[in-house]
């Protein structure tokens, strides 16, 4: 034991190397992932680290390598629960690659978005994953001017950027076609916030679905819900106040589904007896509603994991061409559309796929 009043010596990388029977360079490669190491050697090094209680000095390493092994994540995880599921995918992918996360919530506000991105950049993150707002130009220009490796998540910002998102147009078309095939000729859409790529693509899918079934577009059947419950509540009441109201509704995200259901309840209308309902976005309790909600399920966690992979590729290959990754969605057929119950319960995989902006 060390003498009283004297501090015990801190364990060093050299101590780990001696205990594991390897060089200091090998310990460094294991800790930093800078070179492949044989599995048995890696096991020996990690065992020595655990036995000695060694703590790697990441700050010192960042000063040498100009890398902090951290990723900045700017998503509206608090104001939009959909991003909570994406966050799980990002976190799992980052931890697996040895990166930590710094999280900021831009609240879908373009001005706040620019501020939080700058704050993350000032924390010297190696790269960023950002879910852009409806007006991202200032934020995008800030990142581009400073050449910050960035992946845009869920919402596209145009060519020339690394981006990952789910398909939107085809899935909404599928919902509209399904409702039309059930005999509905007046199908309404509660659309999202103008300016978001997801809103544009889902409105496009709505038009494509109508055309595919030979139904005319009626402007009074399209209302904006601003991607949130309160807006969808008002939009649904507006749609159903029309002289010839819709007999079926498509809601363009999970928050708007809640707002639409609230409006239908206030109006004394029953789903699907009075109004059929089909929704973009699954969520954990969608299978518990009566009727059970027919939805498009997005692969939320997979979107987050794909964003991390895309960012790591950019860090390793700064000059490679930008990529846009699109992931498929799943049609989860339940009963709110007016069909007989196709299954007693949703498959577990479908319940893992959640919400969107």
Short mmCIF file of N, CA, C and O in Angstrom, two decimals, residues 32 48-49 54 59 76 187 202 208 240 284 287 314 355:
data_model
loop_
_atom_site.label_atom_id
_atom_site.label_comp_id
_atom_site.label_asym_id
_atom_site.label_seq_id
_atom_site.Cartn_x
_atom_site.Cartn_y
_atom_site.Cartn_z
N UNK A 32 -7.64 2.71 -29.93
CA UNK A 32 -8.01 3.74 -30.91
C UNK A 32 -8.55 3.19 -32.22
O UNK A 32 -9.02 3.96 -33.06
N UNK A 48 -6.18 -6.86 -19.52
CA UNK A 48 -5.23 -6.08 -18.72
C UNK A 48 -5.81 -4.73 -18.34
O UNK A 48 -5.63 -4.26 -17.21
N UNK A 49 -6.52 -4.10 -19.26
CA UNK A 49 -7.15 -2.81 -18.97
C UNK A 49 -8.15 -2.96 -17.83
O UNK A 49 -8.18 -2.16 -16.89
N UNK A 54 -7.39 0.72 -15.98
CA UNK A 54 -6.82 1.78 -16.82
C UNK A 54 -7.93 2.60 -17.47
O UNK A 54 -8.91 2.06 -17.99
N UNK A 59 -8.91 13.00 -24.11
CA UNK A 59 -8.57 14.38 -24.39
C UNK A 59 -7.15 14.48 -24.95
O UNK A 59 -6.92 15.17 -25.95
N UNK A 76 -34.88 16.81 -33.21
CA UNK A 76 -35.91 17.27 -32.28
C UNK A 76 -36.44 16.09 -31.48
O UNK A 76 -37.62 15.71 -31.58
N UNK A 187 -61.11 10.75 -50.67
CA UNK A 187 -60.04 10.42 -49.73
C UNK A 187 -59.30 11.71 -49.38
O UNK A 187 -58.78 12.39 -50.26
N UNK A 202 -44.84 13.01 -49.57
CA UNK A 202 -46.09 12.34 -49.20
C UNK A 202 -47.29 12.94 -49.92
O UNK A 202 -48.23 12.22 -50.27
N UNK A 208 -50.35 10.64 -56.72
CA UNK A 208 -50.11 9.45 -57.54
C UNK A 208 -51.14 8.36 -57.26
O UNK A 208 -51.60 7.66 -58.17
N UNK A 240 -63.69 17.65 -42.73
CA UNK A 240 -65.00 17.04 -42.51
C UNK A 240 -66.14 18.06 -42.51
O UNK A 240 -67.31 17.68 -42.51
N UNK A 284 -45.81 2.47 -30.91
CA UNK A 284 -45.91 1.28 -30.06
C UNK A 284 -47.34 0.97 -29.64
O UNK A 284 -47.67 -0.18 -29.39
N UNK A 287 -51.24 -0.65 -32.21
CA UNK A 287 -51.90 -1.94 -32.23
C UNK A 287 -52.90 -2.09 -31.09
O UNK A 287 -53.63 -3.08 -31.00
N UNK A 314 -17.71 8.83 -44.54
CA UNK A 314 -17.26 10.17 -44.93
C UNK A 314 -15.98 10.55 -44.19
O UNK A 314 -15.07 11.16 -44.76
N UNK A 355 -42.55 6.15 -35.85
CA UNK A 355 -42.91 7.50 -36.21
C UNK A 355 -42.04 8.31 -37.16
O UNK A 355 -40.93 7.98 -37.42
#
